[in-house]
Short mmCIF file of C-alpha atoms and ligand atoms in Angstrom, two decimals:
data_model
loop_
_atom_site.label_atom_id
_atom_site.label_comp_id
_atom_site.label_asym_id
_atom_site.label_seq_id
_atom_site.Cartn_x
_atom_site.Cartn_y
_atom_site.Cartn_z
CA MET A 1 5.94 57.80 75.80
CA LYS A 2 6.88 60.77 73.96
CA SER A 3 6.06 63.26 76.46
CA LYS A 4 8.11 61.16 79.05
CA LEU A 5 10.95 61.33 76.72
CA GLU A 6 10.64 65.15 76.37
CA GLN A 7 10.38 65.47 79.98
CA ILE A 8 13.80 63.58 80.47
CA ARG A 9 15.25 65.60 77.75
CA ALA A 10 14.39 68.86 79.17
CA LYS A 11 15.33 67.79 82.67
CA VAL A 12 18.89 66.36 81.54
CA VAL A 13 19.60 69.40 79.27
CA SER A 14 19.25 71.77 82.12
CA GLN A 15 21.23 69.58 84.56
CA ILE A 16 24.17 69.55 82.13
CA MET A 17 23.92 73.09 81.49
CA ASP A 18 24.01 73.90 85.06
CA CYS A 19 26.92 71.59 85.78
CA ASP A 20 30.26 72.79 86.59
CA SER A 21 32.44 69.93 87.58
CA ALA A 22 33.58 66.78 86.06
CA ASP A 23 32.39 64.43 88.74
CA LYS A 24 28.79 65.73 88.72
CA LEU A 25 28.75 65.19 85.08
CA ASN A 26 29.59 61.71 85.25
CA GLU A 27 27.00 61.33 87.97
CA ILE A 28 24.42 62.74 85.46
CA LYS A 29 25.62 60.51 82.73
CA VAL A 30 25.03 57.44 84.87
CA SER A 31 21.55 58.56 86.03
CA ILE A 32 20.26 58.82 82.40
CA LEU A 33 22.42 56.52 80.45
CA GLY A 34 23.74 53.89 82.99
CA LYS A 35 22.41 50.49 83.22
CA LYS A 36 19.61 51.58 85.73
CA GLY A 37 19.43 55.23 83.91
CA GLU A 38 16.28 56.90 83.08
CA LEU A 39 16.78 56.62 79.38
CA THR A 40 17.78 52.92 79.72
CA ASP A 41 14.62 52.25 81.59
CA LEU A 42 12.65 53.95 78.90
CA LEU A 43 14.09 51.72 76.39
CA LYS A 44 13.17 48.76 78.50
CA SER A 45 9.65 49.65 78.46
CA MET A 46 9.57 49.62 74.78
CA ARG A 47 7.77 46.24 74.92
CA ASP A 48 4.66 47.98 76.06
CA VAL A 49 4.59 50.37 72.90
CA GLN A 50 2.48 49.13 70.07
CA PRO A 51 4.65 47.17 67.41
CA GLU A 52 3.87 49.48 64.74
CA ASP A 53 4.79 52.55 66.55
CA ARG A 54 8.14 50.93 67.94
CA PRO A 55 10.56 52.24 65.00
CA LYS A 56 9.57 55.48 65.55
CA VAL A 57 9.72 55.63 69.19
CA GLY A 58 12.95 53.75 69.16
CA GLN A 59 14.20 56.24 66.65
CA MET A 60 13.21 59.03 69.18
CA VAL A 61 14.99 57.53 72.00
CA ASN A 62 18.06 56.99 70.13
CA GLU A 63 18.16 60.47 68.81
CA THR A 64 17.53 61.96 72.16
CA ARG A 65 20.23 59.58 73.67
CA ALA A 66 22.69 60.90 70.73
CA GLU A 67 21.83 64.50 71.71
CA ILE A 68 22.47 63.88 75.50
CA GLU A 69 25.61 62.25 74.72
CA LYS A 70 26.75 65.27 72.28
CA LEU A 71 25.71 67.71 75.09
CA LEU A 72 27.63 65.78 77.55
CA ASP A 73 30.69 65.65 75.73
CA GLU A 74 30.73 69.27 75.01
CA ARG A 75 30.18 70.39 78.60
CA LYS A 76 32.86 67.92 79.50
CA ALA A 77 35.44 69.84 77.20
CA LYS A 78 34.32 72.98 78.54
CA ILE A 79 34.66 72.24 82.11
CA GLU A 80 37.95 70.73 81.24
CA LYS A 81 38.83 73.89 79.47
CA VAL A 82 37.72 76.00 82.53
CA VAL A 83 39.97 73.81 84.92
CA ARG A 84 43.03 74.05 82.72
CA GLU A 85 42.64 77.86 82.46
CA ALA A 86 42.43 78.33 86.14
CA LYS A 87 45.44 76.13 86.82
CA LEU A 88 47.40 78.01 84.26
CA LYS A 89 46.53 81.29 85.86
CA ALA A 90 47.41 80.04 89.34
CA GLU A 91 50.85 78.72 88.22
CA VAL A 92 51.76 81.85 86.13
CA ILE A 93 55.26 82.97 87.03
CA ASP A 94 55.54 86.84 86.97
CA VAL A 95 59.17 87.45 85.84
CA THR A 96 59.04 91.04 86.88
CA LEU A 97 58.40 90.28 90.58
CA PRO A 98 61.71 90.58 92.63
CA ALA A 99 63.41 87.06 93.10
CA SER A 100 63.55 85.76 96.61
CA LYS A 101 67.11 86.39 97.90
CA SER A 102 69.19 83.56 99.19
CA GLU A 103 71.02 84.90 102.32
CA LEU A 104 74.54 85.30 101.56
CA GLY A 105 77.14 85.10 104.58
CA HIS A 106 79.98 87.59 105.06
CA ARG A 107 83.73 87.41 104.65
CA HIS A 108 85.32 87.29 108.28
CA PRO A 109 87.44 89.93 109.56
CA ASN A 110 90.33 87.29 109.91
CA SER A 111 89.92 86.47 106.30
CA ILE A 112 89.81 89.95 105.13
CA ALA A 113 93.10 90.77 107.38
CA LEU A 114 94.78 87.53 106.18
CA GLU A 115 94.22 88.42 102.36
CA GLU A 116 95.56 91.70 102.74
CA VAL A 117 98.79 90.33 104.56
CA GLU A 118 99.18 87.80 101.82
CA ARG A 119 98.90 90.33 99.01
CA ILE A 120 101.56 92.48 100.55
CA PHE A 121 103.91 89.77 100.89
CA VAL A 122 103.13 87.84 97.55
CA GLY A 123 103.89 91.49 96.06
CA MET A 124 107.28 91.07 97.44
CA GLY A 125 107.95 87.70 95.81
CA TYR A 126 106.83 85.33 98.86
CA ASP A 127 105.17 82.15 98.48
CA VAL A 128 102.27 81.31 100.80
CA VAL A 129 102.47 77.58 102.15
CA GLU A 130 100.65 75.55 104.61
CA GLY A 131 102.09 73.05 107.13
CA PRO A 132 100.10 70.42 109.25
CA GLU A 133 97.69 71.38 112.35
CA VAL A 134 98.61 67.95 113.98
CA GLU A 135 102.42 68.01 114.32
CA LYS A 136 105.28 66.30 115.87
CA ASP A 137 106.81 67.46 118.72
CA TYR A 138 110.03 67.56 116.47
CA TYR A 139 108.81 70.30 114.27
CA ASN A 140 106.69 72.26 116.91
CA PHE A 141 109.67 72.34 119.48
CA GLU A 142 112.75 70.20 119.07
CA ALA A 143 113.89 71.41 115.60
CA LEU A 144 113.20 75.16 116.64
CA ASN A 145 115.71 74.85 119.29
CA ILE A 146 113.25 73.88 122.04
CA PRO A 147 114.63 70.54 123.43
CA ALA A 148 112.32 68.59 125.85
CA ASP A 149 113.86 70.15 128.99
CA HIS A 150 113.61 73.84 127.66
CA PRO A 151 111.38 76.23 129.73
CA ALA A 152 110.00 77.85 126.74
CA LYS A 153 108.30 74.61 126.20
CA ASP A 154 106.20 74.96 129.40
CA GLU A 155 105.39 78.58 128.40
CA GLN A 156 102.89 77.14 125.65
CA ASP A 157 100.15 75.05 127.22
CA THR A 158 100.14 72.26 124.56
CA PHE A 159 97.17 69.87 123.64
CA TYR A 160 98.94 66.64 123.39
CA VAL A 161 97.51 64.06 121.00
CA VAL A 162 100.05 61.21 121.76
CA ASN A 163 102.16 61.40 124.76
CA GLY A 164 105.38 60.04 123.46
CA ILE A 165 108.86 61.20 125.16
CA GLY A 166 110.15 64.29 123.31
CA ALA A 167 110.27 64.09 119.68
CA GLY A 168 107.79 61.09 119.79
CA GLU A 169 105.20 63.41 121.14
CA ILE A 170 102.34 64.31 118.58
CA LEU A 171 100.41 67.59 119.35
CA LEU A 172 98.27 70.34 118.15
CA ARG A 173 100.85 72.91 116.87
CA THR A 174 101.17 75.68 119.44
CA GLN A 175 102.87 77.89 116.54
CA THR A 176 103.15 78.16 112.87
CA SER A 177 106.83 78.26 113.30
CA GLY A 178 107.19 74.51 112.61
CA VAL A 179 106.38 75.27 108.92
CA GLN A 180 109.81 76.95 108.73
CA VAL A 181 111.41 73.42 109.60
CA HIS A 182 109.08 71.78 106.72
CA GLU A 183 110.32 74.08 104.13
CA MET A 184 113.95 74.14 105.01
CA GLU A 185 113.79 70.33 105.07
CA LYS A 186 112.55 70.32 101.27
CA GLY A 187 116.14 71.49 100.58
CA LYS A 188 115.28 74.27 97.93
CA LEU A 189 117.08 77.43 98.38
CA PRO A 190 116.45 80.42 98.62
CA ILE A 191 113.18 80.29 100.64
CA ARG A 192 110.87 83.36 100.93
CA MET A 193 107.53 82.16 102.29
CA ILE A 194 104.69 82.93 104.64
CA ALA A 195 102.53 80.27 106.23
CA PRO A 196 99.27 81.21 107.66
CA GLY A 197 97.30 78.70 109.92
CA ARG A 198 95.54 77.65 112.99
CA VAL A 199 97.55 77.10 116.09
CA PHE A 200 96.23 75.67 119.45
CA ARG A 201 96.90 76.20 123.01
CA SER A 202 95.28 75.36 126.34
CA ASP A 203 94.29 78.69 127.08
CA GLU A 204 91.21 79.88 128.88
CA VAL A 205 88.75 82.10 126.72
CA ASP A 206 88.81 85.92 127.46
CA ALA A 207 89.01 89.20 125.42
CA THR A 208 92.39 88.56 124.14
CA HIS A 209 92.89 84.76 124.34
CA SER A 210 91.38 81.70 122.76
CA PRO A 211 92.43 77.89 122.73
CA CYS A 212 92.56 78.12 118.67
CA PHE A 213 93.83 81.29 116.94
CA HIS A 214 95.84 81.90 113.74
CA GLN A 215 99.60 82.90 113.02
CA ILE A 216 101.16 83.91 109.85
CA GLU A 217 104.75 82.66 109.98
CA GLY A 218 107.48 84.33 107.77
CA LEU A 219 110.77 82.93 106.57
CA VAL A 220 113.42 84.33 104.31
CA ILE A 221 116.66 82.37 103.73
CA ASP A 222 119.36 83.15 101.26
CA ARG A 223 122.90 84.17 100.97
CA HIS A 224 123.92 87.54 102.64
CA ILE A 225 120.56 88.06 104.47
CA THR A 226 121.04 90.45 107.36
CA PHE A 227 119.16 91.89 110.12
CA ALA A 228 118.69 95.20 107.68
CA ASP A 229 116.65 92.92 105.40
CA LEU A 230 114.51 92.09 108.42
CA LYS A 231 113.74 95.71 109.32
CA GLY A 232 113.26 96.66 105.85
CA THR A 233 110.86 93.92 104.99
CA LEU A 234 108.88 94.32 108.31
CA ALA A 235 108.99 98.20 108.08
CA GLU A 236 107.25 97.86 104.58
CA PHE A 237 104.97 95.51 105.79
CA ALA A 238 103.74 97.90 108.49
CA ARG A 239 103.51 100.70 106.37
CA ALA A 240 101.65 98.67 103.79
CA LEU A 241 99.17 97.51 106.37
CA PHE A 242 98.73 100.25 108.65
CA GLY A 243 99.42 103.40 106.53
CA GLU A 244 102.65 105.12 104.86
CA GLU A 245 103.15 107.23 107.97
CA THR A 246 103.75 104.42 110.31
CA LYS A 247 107.02 104.08 112.01
CA VAL A 248 108.34 100.72 113.52
CA LYS A 249 110.54 100.06 116.65
CA PHE A 250 112.32 96.96 117.46
CA ARG A 251 112.67 96.08 121.01
CA PRO A 252 115.19 92.97 122.02
CA HIS A 253 113.56 89.80 122.92
CA HIS A 254 114.10 86.23 123.30
CA PHE A 255 112.91 83.43 121.03
CA PRO A 256 114.79 80.21 121.09
CA PHE A 257 114.97 79.83 117.23
CA THR A 258 116.05 83.29 116.42
CA GLU A 259 119.34 85.19 117.57
CA PRO A 260 119.12 88.07 117.84
CA SER A 261 115.24 88.07 118.35
CA ALA A 262 113.05 91.18 118.51
CA GLU A 263 109.58 92.20 119.03
CA MET A 264 108.27 94.95 116.56
CA ASP A 265 106.02 97.78 117.64
CA VAL A 266 104.36 100.10 115.27
CA THR A 267 103.14 103.67 115.91
CA CYS A 268 99.61 103.66 116.71
CA PHE A 269 97.64 104.12 113.68
CA LYS A 270 94.82 106.05 115.83
CA CYS A 271 97.05 108.78 117.44
CA GLY A 272 99.89 108.74 115.37
CA GLY A 273 102.20 108.00 118.24
CA LYS A 274 100.99 110.85 120.51
CA GLY A 275 99.40 108.30 122.92
CA CYS A 276 95.68 107.55 123.10
CA ARG A 277 93.19 105.16 124.84
CA PHE A 278 93.85 102.65 122.00
CA CYS A 279 97.64 102.38 122.62
CA LYS A 280 97.26 102.79 126.10
CA GLY A 281 98.79 106.14 126.12
CA SER A 282 102.18 104.62 124.92
CA GLY A 283 101.87 105.69 121.33
CA TRP A 284 103.29 102.10 120.29
CA ILE A 285 101.47 98.92 119.44
CA GLU A 286 103.35 95.53 119.55
CA ILE A 287 102.41 93.49 116.52
CA LEU A 288 104.91 90.74 115.98
CA GLY A 289 108.11 88.71 116.98
CA CYS A 290 110.84 88.19 114.71
CA GLY A 291 114.71 87.64 114.49
CA MET A 292 117.64 86.15 112.59
CA VAL A 293 117.30 82.35 112.20
CA HIS A 294 119.51 80.58 114.78
CA PRO A 295 122.44 78.91 113.09
CA HIS A 296 121.79 75.68 115.06
CA VAL A 297 118.15 75.60 113.54
CA LEU A 298 119.62 75.84 110.13
CA GLU A 299 122.06 73.08 110.80
CA MET A 300 119.38 70.83 112.24
CA SER A 301 117.40 71.23 108.92
CA GLY A 302 120.53 70.56 106.80
CA ILE A 303 121.49 74.16 105.72
CA ASP A 304 124.92 75.49 106.18
CA PRO A 305 125.01 78.57 108.43
CA GLU A 306 128.24 79.40 107.00
CA GLU A 307 126.62 79.90 103.54
CA TYR A 308 123.14 80.94 104.40
CA THR A 309 121.39 83.16 106.94
CA GLY A 310 117.81 84.01 107.09
CA PHE A 311 115.16 85.85 109.18
CA ALA A 312 111.76 84.88 110.46
CA PHE A 313 108.74 86.24 112.04
CA GLY A 314 105.40 85.47 113.57
CA VAL A 315 102.39 87.56 113.52
CA GLY A 316 99.08 86.87 115.33
CA LEU A 317 96.29 87.14 112.62
CA GLU A 318 93.46 87.96 115.33
CA ARG A 319 95.64 90.73 116.77
CA ILE A 320 96.15 92.21 113.24
CA ALA A 321 92.28 91.93 112.65
CA LEU A 322 91.21 93.40 115.94
CA LEU A 323 93.77 96.23 115.52
CA LYS A 324 92.77 97.16 111.89
CA TYR A 325 88.93 96.85 112.45
CA GLU A 326 89.02 98.27 116.21
CA ILE A 327 87.37 95.36 117.83
CA ASP A 328 87.76 95.11 121.44
CA ASP A 329 87.19 91.86 122.21
CA MET A 330 88.38 88.71 120.54
CA ARG A 331 85.44 86.34 121.31
CA LEU A 332 83.42 88.49 118.91
CA LEU A 333 85.71 87.05 116.08
CA TYR A 334 84.31 83.28 117.00
CA GLU A 335 80.60 83.80 117.35
CA ASN A 336 79.97 84.29 113.69
CA ASP A 337 76.83 86.54 114.23
CA ILE A 338 76.10 88.04 110.77
CA ARG A 339 75.34 91.28 112.25
CA PHE A 340 78.84 91.62 113.48
CA LEU A 341 80.39 90.19 110.62
CA ARG A 342 78.64 92.47 108.19
CA GLN A 343 80.27 95.68 109.50
CA PHE A 344 83.72 94.78 107.87
N1 DAH B 1 106.21 81.39 117.26
C1 DAH B 1 106.14 82.64 118.15
C2 DAH B 1 105.06 82.52 119.12
O1 DAH B 1 104.33 81.82 118.92
C3 DAH B 1 106.02 83.92 117.23
C4 DAH B 1 107.56 84.05 116.50
C5 DAH B 1 108.51 84.73 117.03
C6 DAH B 1 107.91 83.59 115.33
C7 DAH B 1 109.54 85.10 116.18
C8 DAH B 1 109.00 83.71 114.38
C9 DAH B 1 109.92 84.51 115.14
O2 DAH B 1 109.08 83.26 113.39
O3 DAH B 1 110.84 84.63 114.44
O4 DAH B 1 105.11 83.29 119.92
#
């Protein structure tokens, strides 16, 4: 009996010492101390022991059992410690490693150009306002002196949303000029505003056209505003945008809502006006439409043209961005390819 006990003890001790996982340790425990375990079996065979030897043998078995239990507990704690340390090691955060960067986008040339235009006009005391992109025919055409049968209406290939009659029509605005009317109707004078925003025309896409593009509208209304104010303001705008040496030229033109009307050209900022590939040899680049607000337009919005006068202008934002950043195809502006955008 004693040697059997010694044998079990020696075997178990070496098993426990070699064990490196909690599961295996549990198996060992069951195989020795479990219901059908070796030590349990040994206890059962006590009845074969001489009664006078029983207390001694019993004590030996109990001691062995206690010893094994103690060893199991110690080994278990050790295995758990090793596992915990390995886990901590695996989860360690090295704060000196470079952080994984989140990809940032890049500001669009349109946005950069718009901010520059806004900065120039805000510096001259203008407010920046917005108007609706879905607009009534009245604001887009009628109140701008373009009645239903006016040929100027045909020039702008319009996306109609609701096909009413004349002023009852609802459409995607073809120009930002309607914001002029919204501002005038507010009845607060004087007005000094620019209104940037999206406009829509049923145009085919090519290097210089898109069915959706951006304009920046300008409007000034006050007492004693003259064409000299228009010229001075827009010349200053051109110099601030394209450089101090920029000169401007006004060519007579026609817009239904201004009288007189003009288109403004700037000297080519690439060649300084000598003529180059950029300005197609002319030395001049057209950048905006403008004019003195038509008295009838003032009247329709409740402003007395005898007391107040004003000027207006409209700039294509894409045109400014394309010129300023020397981009030769408008479609590049709408592809949102980050490799393209990053260049500006
Ligand atoms: N709305 C015009 C267009 O889309 C541009 C324009 C021209 C706006 C002259 C104006 C202006 O305010 O005075 O072609």
